[in-house]
mmCIF file of C-alpha atoms and ligand atoms in Angstrom:
data_model
loop_
_atom_site.group_PDB
_atom_site.id
_atom_site.type_symbol
_atom_site.label_atom_id
_atom_site.label_comp_id
_atom_site.label_asym_id
_atom_site.label_seq_id
_atom_site.Cartn_x
_atom_site.Cartn_y
_atom_site.Cartn_z
ATOM 1 C CA ALA A 192 34.314 15.786 10.487
ATOM 2 C CA ASP A 193 33.489 15.361 6.829
ATOM 3 C CA THR A 194 30.563 12.931 7.006
ATOM 4 C CA LEU A 195 27.063 13.247 8.450
ATOM 5 C CA GLY A 196 27.543 10.413 10.934
ATOM 6 C CA SER A 197 30.915 11.556 12.227
ATOM 7 C CA ALA A 198 29.774 15.172 12.513
ATOM 8 C CA ALA A 199 26.615 14.088 14.356
ATOM 9 C CA ALA A 200 28.646 11.859 16.669
ATOM 10 C CA GLY A 201 30.760 14.886 17.463
ATOM 11 C CA LYS A 202 27.577 16.497 18.759
ATOM 12 C CA GLY A 203 26.527 13.372 20.685
ATOM 13 C CA ARG A 204 23.873 12.368 18.141
ATOM 14 C CA TYR A 205 23.426 9.735 15.455
ATOM 15 C CA PHE A 206 22.610 10.546 11.826
ATOM 16 C CA GLY A 207 20.942 7.665 10.019
ATOM 17 C CA ALA A 208 18.917 6.587 7.012
ATOM 18 C CA ALA A 209 16.064 4.262 6.161
ATOM 19 C CA VAL A 210 17.502 1.272 4.303
ATOM 20 C CA ALA A 211 15.927 -1.216 1.889
ATOM 21 C CA ALA A 212 17.539 -4.659 1.953
ATOM 22 C CA ASN A 213 17.073 -5.132 -1.782
ATOM 23 C CA HIS A 214 19.378 -2.176 -2.500
ATOM 24 C CA LEU A 215 22.276 -3.267 -0.275
ATOM 25 C CA GLY A 216 23.827 -5.132 -3.214
ATOM 26 C CA GLU A 217 24.164 -1.895 -5.201
ATOM 27 C CA SER A 218 27.709 -0.744 -4.550
ATOM 28 C CA ALA A 219 27.033 3.019 -4.594
ATOM 29 C CA TYR A 220 24.083 2.542 -2.214
ATOM 30 C CA ALA A 221 26.097 0.533 0.309
ATOM 31 C CA ALA A 222 29.165 2.761 -0.076
ATOM 32 C CA THR A 223 27.167 5.937 0.590
ATOM 33 C CA LEU A 224 25.382 4.302 3.525
ATOM 34 C CA ASP A 225 28.606 3.055 5.109
ATOM 35 C CA ARG A 226 30.493 6.317 4.559
ATOM 36 C CA GLU A 227 27.897 8.802 5.705
ATOM 37 C CA PHE A 228 25.540 7.227 8.246
ATOM 38 C CA ASN A 229 25.897 5.648 11.703
ATOM 39 C CA GLN A 230 22.271 4.486 12.169
ATOM 40 C CA VAL A 231 19.815 2.540 10.041
ATOM 41 C CA THR A 232 16.061 1.960 10.065
ATOM 42 C CA PRO A 233 14.702 -0.898 7.927
ATOM 43 C CA GLU A 234 12.261 0.896 5.614
ATOM 44 C CA ASN A 235 9.799 -2.034 5.396
ATOM 45 C CA GLU A 236 11.544 -5.225 6.492
ATOM 46 C CA MET A 237 10.505 -5.188 10.175
ATOM 47 C CA LYS A 238 6.856 -4.336 9.591
ATOM 48 C CA TRP A 239 4.156 -6.878 10.516
ATOM 49 C CA ASP A 240 3.455 -7.931 6.921
ATOM 50 C CA ALA A 241 7.175 -8.640 6.405
ATOM 51 C CA THR A 242 7.815 -10.457 9.691
ATOM 52 C CA GLU A 243 4.575 -12.374 10.461
ATOM 53 C CA GLY A 244 2.622 -12.681 7.231
ATOM 54 C CA THR A 245 1.093 -15.870 8.584
ATOM 55 C CA ARG A 246 0.048 -16.116 12.230
ATOM 56 C CA ASN A 247 2.918 -17.274 14.446
ATOM 57 C CA THR A 248 5.197 -17.950 11.446
ATOM 58 C CA PHE A 249 8.024 -15.423 11.590
ATOM 59 C CA THR A 250 10.201 -14.419 8.631
ATOM 60 C CA PHE A 251 13.207 -12.285 9.516
ATOM 61 C CA GLY A 252 15.524 -12.807 6.536
ATOM 62 C CA ALA A 253 15.394 -9.359 4.979
ATOM 63 C CA ALA A 254 15.498 -7.526 8.305
ATOM 64 C CA ASP A 255 18.354 -9.787 9.477
ATOM 65 C CA GLN A 256 20.324 -8.716 6.405
ATOM 66 C CA ILE A 257 19.968 -5.059 7.380
ATOM 67 C CA VAL A 258 20.718 -5.661 11.058
ATOM 68 C CA SER A 259 23.790 -7.744 10.227
ATOM 69 C CA HIS A 260 25.069 -5.053 7.876
ATOM 70 C CA ALA A 261 24.506 -2.386 10.518
ATOM 71 C CA GLN A 262 26.288 -4.441 13.169
ATOM 72 C CA SER A 263 29.265 -5.034 10.850
ATOM 73 C CA GLN A 264 29.498 -1.248 10.405
ATOM 74 C CA GLY A 265 28.966 -0.376 14.059
ATOM 75 C CA MET A 266 25.690 1.375 13.253
ATOM 76 C CA LYS A 267 22.731 1.800 15.621
ATOM 77 C CA VAL A 268 19.446 0.243 14.512
ATOM 78 C CA ARG A 269 15.954 1.681 15.010
ATOM 79 C CA GLY A 270 13.263 -0.997 14.910
ATOM 80 C CA HIS A 271 10.273 0.044 12.805
ATOM 81 C CA THR A 272 7.491 -0.796 13.683
ATOM 82 C CA LEU A 273 5.697 -3.251 15.948
ATOM 83 C CA VAL A 274 2.060 -2.043 16.081
ATOM 84 C CA TRP A 275 0.720 -0.058 13.107
ATOM 85 C CA HIS A 276 -2.582 -0.017 11.235
ATOM 86 C CA SER A 277 -0.834 -0.105 7.840
ATOM 87 C CA GLN A 278 0.993 -3.019 6.227
ATOM 88 C CA LEU A 279 -0.943 -5.306 8.558
ATOM 89 C CA PRO A 280 -1.575 -8.833 7.237
ATOM 90 C CA SER A 281 -5.247 -9.553 6.592
ATOM 91 C CA TRP A 282 -5.264 -12.354 9.176
ATOM 92 C CA VAL A 283 -4.760 -9.785 11.942
ATOM 93 C CA SER A 284 -7.657 -7.510 11.104
ATOM 94 C CA GLY A 285 -10.214 -10.291 11.279
ATOM 95 C CA LEU A 286 -9.368 -11.517 14.795
ATOM 96 C CA SER A 287 -11.666 -11.230 17.803
ATOM 97 C CA ALA A 288 -10.606 -8.823 20.520
ATOM 98 C CA THR A 289 -9.243 -11.644 22.704
ATOM 99 C CA ASP A 290 -7.320 -13.177 19.827
ATOM 100 C CA LEU A 291 -6.089 -9.766 18.663
ATOM 101 C CA ARG A 292 -4.716 -8.939 22.097
ATOM 102 C CA SER A 293 -2.735 -12.167 22.265
ATOM 103 C CA ALA A 294 -1.588 -11.788 18.650
ATOM 104 C CA MET A 295 -0.378 -8.228 19.340
ATOM 105 C CA ASN A 296 1.507 -9.242 22.479
ATOM 106 C CA ASN A 297 2.959 -12.324 20.776
ATOM 107 C CA HIS A 298 4.090 -10.267 17.763
ATOM 108 C CA ILE A 299 5.803 -7.696 19.951
ATOM 109 C CA THR A 300 7.444 -10.379 22.075
ATOM 110 C CA GLN A 301 8.650 -12.638 19.259
ATOM 111 C CA VAL A 302 10.015 -9.828 17.073
ATOM 112 C CA MET A 303 11.723 -7.995 19.939
ATOM 113 C CA GLN A 304 13.245 -11.173 21.357
ATOM 114 C CA HIS A 305 14.585 -12.104 17.904
ATOM 115 C CA TYR A 306 16.494 -8.801 17.876
ATOM 116 C CA LYS A 307 17.104 -8.586 21.628
ATOM 117 C CA GLY A 308 20.098 -6.432 22.448
ATOM 118 C CA LYS A 309 20.566 -5.292 18.838
ATOM 119 C CA ILE A 310 17.993 -2.480 18.643
ATOM 120 C CA HIS A 311 18.702 1.028 19.963
ATOM 121 C CA SER A 312 15.067 2.180 19.777
ATOM 122 C CA TRP A 313 11.791 0.587 18.742
ATOM 123 C CA ASP A 314 8.810 2.349 17.234
ATOM 124 C CA VAL A 315 6.486 0.300 19.447
ATOM 125 C CA VAL A 316 3.341 2.011 18.167
ATOM 126 C CA ASN A 317 3.175 4.063 14.961
ATOM 127 C CA GLU A 318 0.540 6.631 13.873
ATOM 128 C CA ALA A 319 -2.248 5.942 16.385
ATOM 129 C CA PHE A 320 -3.813 9.434 16.253
ATOM 130 C CA GLN A 321 -6.029 11.016 13.630
ATOM 131 C CA ASP A 322 -5.009 13.977 11.499
ATOM 132 C CA GLY A 323 -7.073 17.133 11.810
ATOM 133 C CA SER A 324 -8.432 19.127 14.715
ATOM 134 C CA SER A 325 -9.977 16.408 16.881
ATOM 135 C CA GLY A 326 -6.893 14.961 18.547
ATOM 136 C CA ALA A 327 -8.829 11.688 18.511
ATOM 137 C CA ARG A 328 -7.337 8.224 18.118
ATOM 138 C CA ARG A 329 -7.170 6.781 14.638
ATOM 139 C CA SER A 330 -9.520 3.893 13.935
ATOM 140 C CA SER A 331 -7.631 0.602 13.610
ATOM 141 C CA PRO A 332 -8.267 -3.010 14.607
ATOM 142 C CA PHE A 333 -6.265 -2.313 17.779
ATOM 143 C CA GLN A 334 -8.119 0.872 18.740
ATOM 144 C CA ASP A 335 -11.516 -0.417 17.708
ATOM 145 C CA LYS A 336 -11.303 -3.850 19.349
ATOM 146 C CA LEU A 337 -8.951 -3.304 22.295
ATOM 147 C CA GLY A 338 -9.787 0.322 23.102
ATOM 148 C CA SER A 339 -7.406 3.151 23.963
ATOM 149 C CA GLY A 340 -5.478 0.971 26.418
ATOM 150 C CA PHE A 341 -3.788 -0.948 23.591
ATOM 151 C CA ILE A 342 -0.928 1.541 23.413
ATOM 152 C CA GLU A 343 -0.097 1.216 27.124
ATOM 153 C CA GLU A 344 -0.333 -2.568 26.840
ATOM 154 C CA ALA A 345 1.989 -2.607 23.818
ATOM 155 C CA PHE A 346 4.600 -0.558 25.675
ATOM 156 C CA ARG A 347 4.400 -2.739 28.806
ATOM 157 C CA THR A 348 4.783 -5.883 26.694
ATOM 158 C CA ALA A 349 7.714 -4.326 24.840
ATOM 159 C CA ARG A 350 9.551 -3.419 28.069
ATOM 160 C CA THR A 351 9.357 -7.057 29.177
ATOM 161 C CA ALA A 352 10.546 -8.353 25.800
ATOM 162 C CA ASP A 353 13.743 -6.251 25.595
ATOM 163 C CA PRO A 354 14.441 -4.084 28.656
ATOM 164 C CA ASN A 355 17.502 -2.583 26.957
ATOM 165 C CA ALA A 356 15.729 -1.086 23.965
ATOM 166 C CA LYS A 357 14.363 2.447 24.084
ATOM 167 C CA LEU A 358 10.598 2.347 23.517
ATOM 168 C CA CYS A 359 9.214 5.105 21.264
ATOM 169 C CA TYR A 360 5.859 6.348 20.088
ATOM 170 C CA ASN A 361 6.193 7.531 16.444
ATOM 171 C CA ASP A 362 3.912 9.740 14.336
ATOM 172 C CA TYR A 363 3.728 12.354 11.559
ATOM 173 C CA ASN A 364 2.170 15.843 11.331
ATOM 174 C CA THR A 365 3.168 16.224 14.980
ATOM 175 C CA ASP A 366 6.180 18.441 14.253
ATOM 176 C CA GLY A 367 4.565 21.630 15.540
ATOM 177 C CA ALA A 368 1.943 22.322 18.202
ATOM 178 C CA ASN A 369 -1.471 21.246 16.885
ATOM 179 C CA ALA A 370 -4.440 19.112 17.973
ATOM 180 C CA LYS A 371 -2.642 15.906 16.976
ATOM 181 C CA SER A 372 0.661 16.686 18.683
ATOM 182 C CA ASN A 373 -1.226 17.975 21.729
ATOM 183 C CA ALA A 374 -3.014 14.621 21.967
ATOM 184 C CA VAL A 375 0.294 12.770 21.727
ATOM 185 C CA TYR A 376 1.747 15.139 24.336
ATOM 186 C CA ALA A 377 -1.158 14.409 26.712
ATOM 187 C CA MET A 378 -0.647 10.661 26.280
ATOM 188 C CA VAL A 379 3.082 10.846 26.955
ATOM 189 C CA LYS A 380 2.505 13.091 29.985
ATOM 190 C CA ASP A 381 -0.039 10.600 31.319
ATOM 191 C CA PHE A 382 2.282 7.643 30.654
ATOM 192 C CA LYS A 383 5.186 9.299 32.464
ATOM 193 C CA SER A 384 2.915 10.197 35.418
ATOM 194 C CA ARG A 385 1.781 6.550 35.769
ATOM 195 C CA GLY A 386 5.137 4.885 35.118
ATOM 196 C CA VAL A 387 4.094 3.414 31.774
ATOM 197 C CA PRO A 388 7.414 2.492 30.092
ATOM 198 C CA ILE A 389 8.050 5.002 27.303
ATOM 199 C CA ASP A 390 11.508 6.391 26.569
ATOM 200 C CA CYS A 391 11.197 8.381 23.363
ATOM 201 C CA VAL A 392 8.901 10.089 20.902
ATOM 202 C CA GLY A 393 9.604 9.908 17.189
ATOM 203 C CA PHE A 394 8.749 12.836 14.928
ATOM 204 C CA GLN A 395 8.618 11.533 11.379
ATOM 205 C CA SER A 396 9.151 15.041 9.939
ATOM 206 C CA HIS A 397 8.012 14.453 6.359
ATOM 207 C CA PHE A 398 7.959 18.026 5.038
ATOM 208 C CA ASN A 399 6.707 19.495 1.773
ATOM 209 C CA PRO A 400 5.360 22.849 0.580
ATOM 210 C CA ALA A 401 1.889 21.940 1.917
ATOM 211 C CA SER A 402 3.337 21.007 5.307
ATOM 212 C CA PRO A 403 6.574 22.971 5.765
ATOM 213 C CA VAL A 404 8.938 22.890 8.720
ATOM 214 C CA PRO A 405 6.811 24.595 11.401
ATOM 215 C CA SER A 406 8.127 27.762 13.033
ATOM 216 C CA ASP A 407 7.650 26.139 16.452
ATOM 217 C CA TYR A 408 9.495 22.937 15.509
ATOM 218 C CA GLN A 409 12.260 23.391 18.097
ATOM 219 C CA ALA A 410 9.801 24.485 20.805
ATOM 220 C CA ASN A 411 7.643 21.437 20.102
ATOM 221 C CA LEU A 412 10.617 19.090 20.379
ATOM 222 C CA GLN A 413 11.583 20.844 23.614
ATOM 223 C CA ARG A 414 8.168 20.527 25.244
ATOM 224 C CA PHE A 415 8.202 16.758 24.676
ATOM 225 C CA ALA A 416 11.777 16.489 25.963
ATOM 226 C CA ASP A 417 10.655 18.395 29.073
ATOM 227 C CA LEU A 418 8.275 15.498 29.809
ATOM 228 C CA GLY A 419 11.376 13.345 30.406
ATOM 229 C CA VAL A 420 11.651 11.482 27.109
ATOM 230 C CA ASP A 421 14.175 11.519 24.287
ATOM 231 C CA VAL A 422 12.986 13.012 21.017
ATOM 232 C CA GLN A 423 14.110 11.552 17.706
ATOM 233 C CA ILE A 424 13.622 12.833 14.186
ATOM 234 C CA THR A 425 12.747 9.526 12.597
ATOM 235 C CA GLU A 426 11.780 9.854 8.896
ATOM 236 C CA LEU A 427 13.082 13.211 7.706
ATOM 237 C CA ASP A 428 12.613 14.142 4.094
ATOM 238 C CA ILE A 429 11.873 17.576 2.692
ATOM 239 C CA GLU A 430 10.416 17.982 -0.779
ATOM 240 C CA GLY A 431 12.040 20.708 -2.802
ATOM 241 C CA SER A 432 15.469 21.424 -4.233
ATOM 242 C CA GLY A 433 18.352 23.853 -4.239
ATOM 243 C CA SER A 434 18.926 26.493 -1.610
ATOM 244 C CA ALA A 435 15.372 26.458 -0.220
ATOM 245 C CA GLN A 436 15.606 22.741 0.519
ATOM 246 C CA ALA A 437 19.096 23.244 1.937
ATOM 247 C CA THR A 438 17.876 25.961 4.294
ATOM 248 C CA ASN A 439 15.099 23.703 5.551
ATOM 249 C CA TYR A 440 17.440 20.780 6.187
ATOM 250 C CA GLY A 441 19.853 23.067 8.009
ATOM 251 C CA ASN A 442 17.071 24.426 10.196
ATOM 252 C CA VAL A 443 15.856 20.939 11.156
ATOM 253 C CA VAL A 444 19.373 19.897 12.155
ATOM 254 C CA LYS A 445 19.856 23.097 14.170
ATOM 255 C CA ALA A 446 16.550 22.528 15.978
ATOM 256 C CA CYS A 447 17.641 19.031 17.012
ATOM 257 C CA LEU A 448 21.023 20.254 18.218
ATOM 258 C CA ALA A 449 19.292 22.959 20.270
ATOM 259 C CA VAL A 450 17.310 20.332 22.206
ATOM 260 C CA SER A 451 19.642 18.315 24.426
ATOM 261 C CA ARG A 452 17.380 15.234 24.427
ATOM 262 C CA CYS A 453 17.106 15.191 20.649
ATOM 263 C CA THR A 454 19.274 12.111 20.279
ATOM 264 C CA GLY A 455 19.380 11.695 16.523
ATOM 265 C CA ILE A 456 18.100 12.274 13.036
ATOM 266 C CA THR A 457 17.130 9.667 10.448
ATOM 267 C CA VAL A 458 16.446 10.629 6.840
ATOM 268 C CA TRP A 459 13.872 8.494 5.112
ATOM 269 C CA GLY A 460 16.168 7.105 2.458
ATOM 270 C CA ILE A 461 19.679 7.582 1.115
ATOM 271 C CA THR A 462 19.070 8.739 -2.459
ATOM 272 C CA ASP A 463 16.325 10.436 -4.464
ATOM 273 C CA LYS A 464 16.591 7.411 -6.755
ATOM 274 C CA TYR A 465 14.620 5.292 -4.277
ATOM 275 C CA SER A 466 12.538 7.736 -2.227
ATOM 276 C CA TRP A 467 9.073 6.460 -1.246
ATOM 277 C CA ARG A 468 7.653 9.643 -2.672
ATOM 278 C CA SER A 469 6.637 8.792 -6.220
ATOM 279 C CA SER A 470 8.018 12.099 -7.416
ATOM 280 C CA GLY A 471 10.203 14.813 -6.022
ATOM 281 C CA THR A 472 13.759 15.033 -4.757
ATOM 282 C CA PRO A 473 13.375 15.048 -0.966
ATOM 283 C CA LEU A 474 16.665 13.488 0.180
ATOM 284 C CA LEU A 475 20.328 14.471 0.651
ATOM 285 C CA PHE A 476 21.865 12.552 -2.283
ATOM 286 C CA ASP A 477 20.587 12.775 -5.844
ATOM 287 C CA SER A 478 19.827 9.814 -8.080
ATOM 288 C CA ASN A 479 23.511 9.545 -8.970
ATOM 289 C CA TYR A 480 24.500 9.599 -5.273
ATOM 290 C CA ALA A 481 25.961 13.092 -5.639
ATOM 291 C CA LYS A 482 25.784 15.383 -2.605
ATOM 292 C CA LYS A 483 23.079 18.046 -2.942
ATOM 293 C CA PRO A 484 23.067 21.539 -1.414
ATOM 294 C CA ALA A 485 20.820 20.029 1.276
ATOM 295 C CA TYR A 486 23.640 17.629 2.195
ATOM 296 C CA ASN A 487 26.108 20.494 2.538
ATOM 297 C CA ALA A 488 23.671 22.461 4.691
ATOM 298 C CA ALA A 489 22.990 19.491 6.977
ATOM 299 C CA LEU A 490 26.720 18.776 7.352
ATOM 300 C CA ALA A 491 27.478 22.435 8.067
ATOM 301 C CA ALA A 492 24.688 22.615 10.659
ATOM 302 C CA LEU A 493 26.255 19.566 12.334
ATOM 303 C CA GLY A 494 29.535 21.460 12.526
ATOM 304 C CA GLY A 495 31.117 19.362 9.805
ATOM 305 C CA SER A 496 32.779 20.492 6.592
HETATM 306 O O1 LIG B 645 7.324 -5.945 -1.438
HETATM 307 C C1 LIG B 645 6.273 -5.718 -2.387
HETATM 308 C C2 LIG B 645 6.641 -6.337 -3.721
HETATM 309 O O2 LIG B 645 6.690 -7.749 -3.560
HETATM 310 C C3 LIG B 645 5.585 -5.971 -4.771
HETATM 311 O O3 LIG B 645 5.985 -6.460 -6.020
HETATM 312 C C4 LIG B 645 5.472 -4.441 -4.820
HETATM 313 C C5 LIG B 645 4.455 -3.976 -5.826
HETATM 314 O O4 LIG B 645 3.163 -4.314 -5.333
HETATM 315 O O5 LIG B 645 5.069 -3.944 -3.524
HETATM 316 C C6 LIG B 645 6.087 -4.212 -2.574
HETATM 317 O O6 LIG B 645 5.670 -3.711 -1.337
HETATM 318 C C7 LIG B 645 5.759 -2.295 -1.255
HETATM 319 C C8 LIG B 645 6.695 -1.943 -0.095
HETATM 320 O O7 LIG B 645 6.734 -0.522 0.115
HETATM 321 C C9 LIG B 645 8.110 -2.439 -0.321
HETATM 322 O O8 LIG B 645 8.640 -1.787 -1.445
HETATM 323 C C10 LIG B 645 4.364 -1.763 -0.978
HETATM 324 O O9 LIG B 645 3.585 -1.949 -2.126
HETATM 325 C C11 LIG B 645 4.444 -0.273 -0.662
HETATM 326 O O10 LIG B 645 3.175 0.190 -0.227
HETATM 327 C C12 LIG B 645 5.440 -0.031 0.470
HETATM 328 O O11 LIG B 645 5.541 1.371 0.680
HETATM 329 C C13 LIG B 645 6.156 1.734 1.911
HETATM 330 C C14 LIG B 645 5.124 2.486 2.763
HETATM 331 O O12 LIG B 645 5.728 2.908 3.990
HETATM 332 C C15 LIG B 645 3.956 1.585 3.073
HETATM 333 O O13 LIG B 645 3.050 2.277 3.856
HETATM 334 C C16 LIG B 645 7.334 2.656 1.634
HETATM 335 O O14 LIG B 645 8.367 1.929 0.969
HETATM 336 C C17 LIG B 645 7.867 3.231 2.936
HETATM 337 O O15 LIG B 645 8.844 4.240 2.665
HETATM 338 C C18 LIG B 645 6.756 3.881 3.743
HETATM 339 O O16 LIG B 645 7.270 4.315 4.961
HETATM 340 C C19 LIG B 645 6.308 4.884 5.875
HETATM 341 C C20 LIG B 645 6.739 4.529 7.275
HETATM 342 O O17 LIG B 645 6.837 3.114 7.394
HETATM 343 C C21 LIG B 645 5.785 5.114 8.303
HETATM 344 N N1 LIG B 645 5.682 6.573 8.126
HETATM 345 C C22 LIG B 645 5.286 6.959 6.772
HETATM 346 C C23 LIG B 645 6.279 6.420 5.749
HETATM 347 C C24 LIG B 645 5.930 6.900 4.347
HETATM 348 O O18 LIG B 645 4.679 6.380 3.967
#
């Protein structure tokens, strides 16, 4: 197998990329996407500000473009993300608790039903825990007005809206064992013990010299898988370059392959030309869409060549 997607498929996984609708018209962007990847995540187009900027008025055009492209290419789609404190329209934050609860449940229901049957996995709730040593929940309109039960409620609403989609909790800085990942672990363990519908945990895996790939990365993925959920690497990018970056990408791929319930890897962008990081070269293709050493290392780790 000489592409990331075909090599990953040979190992029973997907290998995908975050996609921006406004770049799909660029031929090299679309060609690289279609050749190399078999899963897509809309980078921004399915977020609340993009889909329900005005209460109960839904706008799906940009996300539909990505989903249609993915379907035409036989690619899986990860839905990102239904309930998140960021990129939230201002009308949401000002609601009363009662109104916020119905707005959250309506948003989940309307968006999921629009894409019913087309989404492999949804990031139902994104980044609900604080960074640092407390393991506490992050303050947000949902946490502050609805209390800690909002996550369970979001997952139960999501299961009803599209029973065929895998329902994930997604976060960052949870890639190794720490207070934040331990808090997520405790929540997932509790959910599984009470039959709260959760199928997967997403590990964003944004790495850089200040937060490198942790030595217990594989063990951390494994402990979550042992709770009875799939684990997915959902937003992988690794700042750096050359052989050091290549080694890191290879190690992340190997860790996923070593965990049977690690079902796929998504890099957070196709090319360094459009990475969300204002500087740096964190992705697998350079700004001219040339394969980097990191690409070769990822492909080799997938058993491709
Ligand atoms: O669409 C507007 C455009 O109309 C306007 O002209 C332009 C300048 O103001 O802004 C555009 O919106 C930007 C949007 O990306 C689309 O390009 C926002 O300003 C910008 O903040 C937004 O950044 C995104 C970021 O999430 C927002 O938090 C990044 O592209 C996206 O890569 C990043 O992705 C997040 C994941 O969703 C969650 N995990 C962390 C990850 C990195 O922050």
